[in-house]
PDB file of C-alpha atoms in Angstrom:
ATOM      1  CA  MET A  29       5.251   0.538  -6.270  1.00  0.00           C
ATOM      2  CA  ASP A  30       3.179   3.251  -4.607  1.00  0.00           C
ATOM      3  CA  ARG A  31       1.178   3.889  -1.420  1.00  0.00           C
ATOM      4  CA  VAL A  32      -2.019   2.715  -3.128  1.00  0.00           C
ATOM      5  CA  THR A  33      -0.444  -0.703  -3.629  1.00  0.00           C
ATOM      6  CA  LEU A  34       0.717  -0.775  -0.010  1.00  0.00           C
ATOM      7  CA  ASN A  35      -2.794   0.021   1.171  1.00  0.00           C
ATOM      8  CA  TRP A  36      -4.218  -2.618  -1.152  1.00  0.00           C
ATOM      9  CA  ALA A  37      -1.725  -5.220   0.164  1.00  0.00           C
ATOM     10  CA  GLY A  38      -2.688  -4.445   3.745  1.00  0.00           C
ATOM     11  CA  HIS A  39      -6.392  -4.690   2.941  1.00  0.00           C
ATOM     12  CA  VAL A  40      -6.020  -8.015   1.104  1.00  0.00           C
ATOM     13  CA  ALA A  41      -3.880  -9.605   3.817  1.00  0.00           C
ATOM     14  CA  GLU A  42      -6.144  -8.374   6.602  1.00  0.00           C
ATOM     15  CA  THR A  43      -9.274  -9.566   4.793  1.00  0.00           C
ATOM     16  CA  GLU A  44      -7.847 -13.030   4.223  1.00  0.00           C
ATOM     17  CA  LEU A  45      -6.023 -13.560   7.527  1.00  0.00           C
ATOM     18  CA  ALA A  46      -7.208 -11.359  10.396  1.00  0.00           C
ATOM     19  CA  ASP A  47     -10.370 -13.221  11.390  1.00  0.00           C
ATOM     20  CA  VAL A  48      -9.471 -16.802  10.488  1.00  0.00           C
ATOM     21  CA  LEU A  49      -5.749 -16.786  11.315  1.00  0.00           C
ATOM     22  CA  PRO A  50      -5.133 -13.879  13.711  1.00  0.00           C
ATOM     23  CA  ARG A  51      -1.684 -15.076  14.714  1.00  0.00           C
ATOM     24  CA  ARG A  52      -0.624 -15.388  11.065  1.00  0.00           C
ATOM     25  CA  TRP A  53      -1.975 -11.857  10.550  1.00  0.00           C
ATOM     26  CA  ALA A  54       0.087 -10.644  13.533  1.00  0.00           C
ATOM     27  CA  HIS A  55       3.181 -12.268  12.009  1.00  0.00           C
ATOM     28  CA  SER A  56       2.479 -10.638   8.636  1.00  0.00           C
ATOM     29  CA  GLN A  57       2.073  -7.242  10.271  1.00  0.00           C
ATOM     30  CA  GLY A  58       5.369  -7.729  12.114  1.00  0.00           C
ATOM     31  CA  VAL A  59       7.148  -8.759   8.917  1.00  0.00           C
ATOM     32  CA  ALA A  60       5.722  -5.676   7.160  1.00  0.00           C
ATOM     33  CA  ALA A  61       6.916  -3.449  10.013  1.00  0.00           C
ATOM     34  CA  ARG A  62      10.414  -4.919   9.671  1.00  0.00           C
ATOM     35  CA  ALA A  63      10.276  -4.248   5.933  1.00  0.00           C
ATOM     36  CA  SER A  64       9.273  -0.639   6.498  1.00  0.00           C
ATOM     37  CA  GLY A  65      12.161  -0.278   8.906  1.00  0.00           C
ATOM     38  CA  ILE A  66      14.777  -1.436   6.410  1.00  0.00           C
ATOM     39  CA  GLY A  67      13.258   0.118   3.307  1.00  0.00           C
ATOM     40  CA  ARG A  68      16.107   2.588   2.966  1.00  0.00           C
ATOM     41  CA  LEU A  69      18.299  -0.285   1.768  1.00  0.00           C
ATOM     42  CA  LEU A  70      15.988  -0.921  -1.174  1.00  0.00           C
ATOM     43  CA  GLY A  71      15.507   2.577  -2.580  1.00  0.00           C
ATOM     44  CA  GLN A  72      12.739   2.492  -5.163  1.00  0.00           C
ATOM     45  CA  ASP A  73      11.836  -1.108  -4.212  1.00  0.00           C
ATOM     46  CA  ALA A  74      11.090  -0.259  -0.565  1.00  0.00           C
ATOM     47  CA  ASN A  75       7.325  -0.319  -1.115  1.00  0.00           C
ATOM     48  CA  LEU A  76       7.570  -3.564  -3.089  1.00  0.00           C
ATOM     49  CA  LEU A  77       9.366  -5.154  -0.146  1.00  0.00           C
ATOM     50  CA  THR A  78       6.730  -3.932   2.307  1.00  0.00           C
ATOM     51  CA  ALA A  79       3.850  -5.125   0.101  1.00  0.00           C
ATOM     52  CA  ALA A  80       5.480  -8.554  -0.283  1.00  0.00           C
ATOM     53  CA  ALA A  81       6.126  -8.720   3.465  1.00  0.00           C
ATOM     54  CA  THR A  82       2.481  -7.918   4.152  1.00  0.00           C
ATOM     55  CA  LEU A  83       1.237 -10.572   1.712  1.00  0.00           C
ATOM     56  CA  HIS A  84       3.896 -13.275   2.047  1.00  0.00           C
ATOM     57  CA  ASP A  85       1.691 -15.642   4.100  1.00  0.00           C
ATOM     58  CA  VAL A  86      -1.701 -14.880   2.538  1.00  0.00           C
ATOM     59  CA  GLY A  87      -1.698 -18.388   1.037  1.00  0.00           C
ATOM     60  CA  TYR A  88      -2.321 -19.844   4.502  1.00  0.00           C
ATOM     61  CA  ALA A  89      -5.894 -18.523   4.364  1.00  0.00           C
ATOM     62  CA  PRO A  90      -8.171 -21.589   4.320  1.00  0.00           C
ATOM     63  CA  GLY A  91     -10.108 -20.382   1.293  1.00  0.00           C
ATOM     64  CA  LEU A  92      -6.923 -20.083  -0.751  1.00  0.00           C
ATOM     65  CA  ALA A  93      -5.241 -23.373   0.153  1.00  0.00           C
ATOM     66  CA  ALA A  94      -5.482 -25.235  -3.175  1.00  0.00           C
ATOM     67  CA  THR A  95      -2.159 -27.127  -3.077  1.00  0.00           C
ATOM     68  CA  GLY A  96      -1.527 -26.843   0.650  1.00  0.00           C
ATOM     69  CA  PHE A  97       1.701 -24.975  -0.060  1.00  0.00           C
ATOM     70  CA  HIS A  98       1.086 -21.430   1.122  1.00  0.00           C
ATOM     71  CA  ALA A  99       3.748 -19.721  -0.995  1.00  0.00           C
ATOM     72  CA  LEU A 100       2.365 -21.095  -4.266  1.00  0.00           C
ATOM     73  CA  ASP A 101      -1.280 -20.752  -3.237  1.00  0.00           C
ATOM     74  CA  GLY A 102      -0.763 -17.143  -2.148  1.00  0.00           C
ATOM     75  CA  ALA A 103       1.111 -16.154  -5.303  1.00  0.00           C
ATOM     76  CA  ARG A 104      -1.543 -17.742  -7.523  1.00  0.00           C
ATOM     77  CA  PHE A 105      -4.279 -15.939  -5.606  1.00  0.00           C
ATOM     78  CA  LEU A 106      -2.522 -12.613  -6.011  1.00  0.00           C
ATOM     79  CA  ARG A 107      -1.891 -13.188  -9.709  1.00  0.00           C
ATOM     80  CA  ASP A 108      -5.235 -14.759 -10.634  1.00  0.00           C
ATOM     81  CA  GLU A 109      -7.674 -12.923  -8.372  1.00  0.00           C
ATOM     82  CA  HIS A 110      -5.971  -9.555  -8.081  1.00  0.00           C
ATOM     83  CA  SER A 111      -3.774  -9.268 -11.200  1.00  0.00           C
ATOM     84  CA  ALA A 112      -0.888  -8.433  -8.867  1.00  0.00           C
ATOM     85  CA  ASP A 113       2.421  -7.121 -10.120  1.00  0.00           C
ATOM     86  CA  GLY A 114       4.589 -10.013 -11.330  1.00  0.00           C
ATOM     87  CA  ARG A 115       7.521  -9.095  -9.122  1.00  0.00           C
ATOM     88  CA  LEU A 116       5.242  -8.996  -6.080  1.00  0.00           C
ATOM     89  CA  ALA A 117       3.742 -12.405  -6.874  1.00  0.00           C
ATOM     90  CA  SER A 118       7.228 -13.867  -7.434  1.00  0.00           C
ATOM     91  CA  LEU A 119       8.460 -12.532  -4.111  1.00  0.00           C
ATOM     92  CA  VAL A 120       5.475 -14.071  -2.319  1.00  0.00           C
ATOM     93  CA  ALA A 121       5.949 -17.366  -4.175  1.00  0.00           C
ATOM     94  CA  ASN A 122       9.639 -17.573  -3.403  1.00  0.00           C
ATOM     95  CA  HIS A 123       9.901 -16.024   0.049  1.00  0.00           C
ATOM     96  CA  SER A 124      12.346 -17.542   2.509  1.00  0.00           C
ATOM     97  CA  PHE A 125      13.708 -20.173   0.119  1.00  0.00           C
ATOM     98  CA  ALA A 126      10.298 -21.574  -0.751  1.00  0.00           C
ATOM     99  CA  LEU A 127      11.761 -23.502  -3.690  1.00  0.00           C
ATOM    100  CA  LEU A 128      13.282 -25.904  -1.180  1.00  0.00           C
ATOM    101  CA  GLU A 129       9.898 -26.456   0.466  1.00  0.00           C
ATOM    102  CA  ALA A 130       8.288 -26.796  -2.967  1.00  0.00           C
ATOM    103  CA  GLU A 131      10.806 -29.541  -3.707  1.00  0.00           C
ATOM    104  CA  GLU A 132       9.824 -31.359  -0.494  1.00  0.00           C
ATOM    105  CA  ARG A 133       6.200 -31.157  -1.649  1.00  0.00           C
ATOM    106  CA  GLY A 134       6.837 -32.190  -5.253  1.00  0.00           C
ATOM    107  CA  LEU A 135       5.941 -28.710  -6.506  1.00  0.00           C
ATOM    108  CA  ARG A 136       9.336 -27.268  -7.383  1.00  0.00           C
ATOM    109  CA  GLU A 137       8.839 -27.319 -11.159  1.00  0.00           C
ATOM    110  CA  GLU A 138       5.412 -25.696 -10.900  1.00  0.00           C
ATOM    111  CA  LEU A 139       6.660 -22.946  -8.625  1.00  0.00           C
ATOM    112  CA  ALA A 140       9.780 -22.266 -10.671  1.00  0.00           C
ATOM    113  CA  MET A 141       7.897 -22.155 -13.974  1.00  0.00           C
ATOM    114  CA  GLU A 142       5.007 -19.997 -12.794  1.00  0.00           C
ATOM    115  CA  PHE A 143       6.974 -17.671 -10.530  1.00  0.00           C
ATOM    116  CA  PRO A 144      10.663 -17.423 -11.419  1.00  0.00           C
ATOM    117  CA  LEU A 145      12.942 -16.282  -8.645  1.00  0.00           C
ATOM    118  CA  LEU A 146      13.749 -12.608  -9.016  1.00  0.00           C
ATOM    119  CA  ASP A 147      17.267 -11.725 -10.043  1.00  0.00           C
ATOM    120  CA  ASP A 148      17.566  -9.181  -7.253  1.00  0.00           C
ATOM    121  CA  PRO A 149      19.550 -10.697  -4.372  1.00  0.00           C
ATOM    122  CA  LEU A 150      19.173  -7.681  -2.078  1.00  0.00           C
ATOM    123  CA  LEU A 151      15.375  -7.676  -2.377  1.00  0.00           C
ATOM    124  CA  VAL A 152      15.166 -11.453  -1.943  1.00  0.00           C
ATOM    125  CA  ASP A 153      17.495 -11.343   1.088  1.00  0.00           C
ATOM    126  CA  ALA A 154      15.534  -8.453   2.585  1.00  0.00           C
ATOM    127  CA  LEU A 155      12.279 -10.424   2.533  1.00  0.00           C
ATOM    128  CA  VAL A 156      14.017 -13.444   4.074  1.00  0.00           C
ATOM    129  CA  TYR A 157      15.444 -11.174   6.776  1.00  0.00           C
ATOM    130  CA  CYS A 158      12.059  -9.646   7.583  1.00  0.00           C
ATOM    131  CA  ASP A 159      10.254 -13.001   7.669  1.00  0.00           C
ATOM    132  CA  MET A 160      12.874 -14.969   9.549  1.00  0.00           C
ATOM    133  CA  THR A 161      13.474 -12.370  12.267  1.00  0.00           C
ATOM    134  CA  THR A 162       9.793 -12.077  13.201  1.00  0.00           C
ATOM    135  CA  THR A 163       7.913 -14.367  15.583  1.00  0.00           C
ATOM    136  CA  PRO A 164       4.435 -15.763  14.924  1.00  0.00           C
ATOM    137  CA  ASP A 165       3.134 -12.933  17.129  1.00  0.00           C
ATOM    138  CA  GLY A 166       4.947 -10.228  15.159  1.00  0.00           C
ATOM    139  CA  ASP A 167       7.807  -9.619  17.580  1.00  0.00           C
ATOM    140  CA  ARG A 168      11.524  -9.589  16.822  1.00  0.00           C
ATOM    141  CA  ILE A 169      13.592 -12.743  17.125  1.00  0.00           C
ATOM    142  CA  THR A 170      16.943 -13.945  15.837  1.00  0.00           C
ATOM    143  CA  ALA A 171      16.943 -16.109  12.732  1.00  0.00           C
ATOM    144  CA  ARG A 172      18.477 -18.988  14.664  1.00  0.00           C
ATOM    145  CA  GLU A 173      15.724 -18.791  17.281  1.00  0.00           C
ATOM    146  CA  ARG A 174      13.090 -18.580  14.527  1.00  0.00           C
ATOM    147  CA  VAL A 175      14.397 -21.654  12.728  1.00  0.00           C
ATOM    148  CA  ALA A 176      14.461 -23.590  16.023  1.00  0.00           C
ATOM    149  CA  GLU A 177      10.920 -22.418  16.774  1.00  0.00           C
ATOM    150  CA  ILE A 178       9.694 -23.648  13.368  1.00  0.00           C
ATOM    151  CA  ILE A 179      11.344 -27.043  13.849  1.00  0.00           C
ATOM    152  CA  ASP A 180       9.780 -27.337  17.317  1.00  0.00           C
ATOM    153  CA  LEU A 181       6.362 -26.349  15.976  1.00  0.00           C
ATOM    154  CA  TYR A 182       6.237 -28.643  12.959  1.00  0.00           C
ATOM    155  CA  GLY A 183       8.649 -31.406  13.977  1.00  0.00           C
ATOM    156  CA  ALA A 184      12.068 -32.092  12.500  1.00  0.00           C
ATOM    157  CA  ASP A 185      10.814 -34.862  10.211  1.00  0.00           C
ATOM    158  CA  SER A 186       7.767 -33.036   8.849  1.00  0.00           C
ATOM    159  CA  VAL A 187       7.787 -31.470   5.383  1.00  0.00           C
ATOM    160  CA  VAL A 188       8.314 -28.047   6.938  1.00  0.00           C
ATOM    161  CA  GLY A 189      10.909 -29.368   9.382  1.00  0.00           C
ATOM    162  CA  ARG A 190      12.941 -30.983   6.597  1.00  0.00           C
ATOM    163  CA  PHE A 191      12.656 -27.865   4.457  1.00  0.00           C
ATOM    164  CA  ILE A 192      13.676 -25.425   7.195  1.00  0.00           C
ATOM    165  CA  ARG A 193      16.671 -27.547   8.186  1.00  0.00           C
ATOM    166  CA  ARG A 194      17.833 -27.564   4.541  1.00  0.00           C
ATOM    167  CA  ALA A 195      17.158 -23.841   4.150  1.00  0.00           C
ATOM    168  CA  ALA A 196      18.719 -22.767   7.460  1.00  0.00           C
ATOM    169  CA  PRO A 197      22.247 -22.075   6.145  1.00  0.00           C
ATOM    170  CA  GLU A 198      20.827 -19.948   3.315  1.00  0.00           C
ATOM    171  CA  ILE A 199      18.459 -18.169   5.703  1.00  0.00           C
ATOM    172  CA  PHE A 200      21.306 -17.335   8.065  1.00  0.00           C
ATOM    173  CA  SER A 201      23.438 -16.070   5.169  1.00  0.00           C
ATOM    174  CA  SER A 202      20.609 -13.840   3.916  1.00  0.00           C
ATOM    175  CA  VAL A 203      20.053 -12.410   7.375  1.00  0.00           C
ATOM    176  CA  GLU A 204      23.789 -11.799   7.847  1.00  0.00           C
ATOM    177  CA  ARG A 205      24.018  -9.974   4.499  1.00  0.00           C
ATOM    178  CA  ILE A 206      21.127  -7.675   5.403  1.00  0.00           C
ATOM    179  CA  GLU A 207      22.493  -7.046   8.890  1.00  0.00           C
ATOM    180  CA  ALA A 208      25.862  -6.118   7.352  1.00  0.00           C
ATOM    181  CA  ALA A 209      24.177  -3.802   4.827  1.00  0.00           C
ATOM    182  CA  LEU A 210      22.179  -2.143   7.615  1.00  0.00           C
ATOM    183  CA  ALA A 211      25.308  -1.703   9.741  1.00  0.00           C
ATOM    184  CA  ALA A 212      27.053  -0.026   6.807  1.00  0.00           C
ATOM    185  CA  GLN A 213      24.225   2.499   6.328  1.00  0.00           C
ATOM    186  CA  PRO A 214      24.711   5.997   7.709  1.00  0.00           C
ATOM    187  CA  ARG A 215      22.346   6.723  10.553  1.00  0.00           C
TER     188      ARG A 215
END
């Protein structure tokens, strides 16, 4: 993936989120900044990670919310309206263990069939790390604090609350794997 795609991703996300959901846009910018900062782990997929980080929450845009599940709505928008790269759309669709939320919403089969999870654990973990260590305002936070914040925001018994509680162990494992990989990198 090249700089043109990165610029396109930033333009699309800003167009869809900045005015109507400025806090979601701030989060997306923070997640993208985290992705840029760890890109060295991904080699040739560094730009793919940053593009996915930029676009991961585009499905929250009110005009795109067809199912009400932002990961699926965003991936469909990218695929159908922008003919986005399949790997990019799959990363957006599956970010931060979205299959578990899709299951809570009765959309697991649809998500899995349309956007299969990439067989690239490092890339998948990297997007989880970037998303789950960034606050709604785009600042850094620990994954444990982020999960607690999400539960407080949505409520433990909401669809999102149930999903995030189920996903938490996997989220923490992903974050730990990326932190270990970063620590092992020469400076």
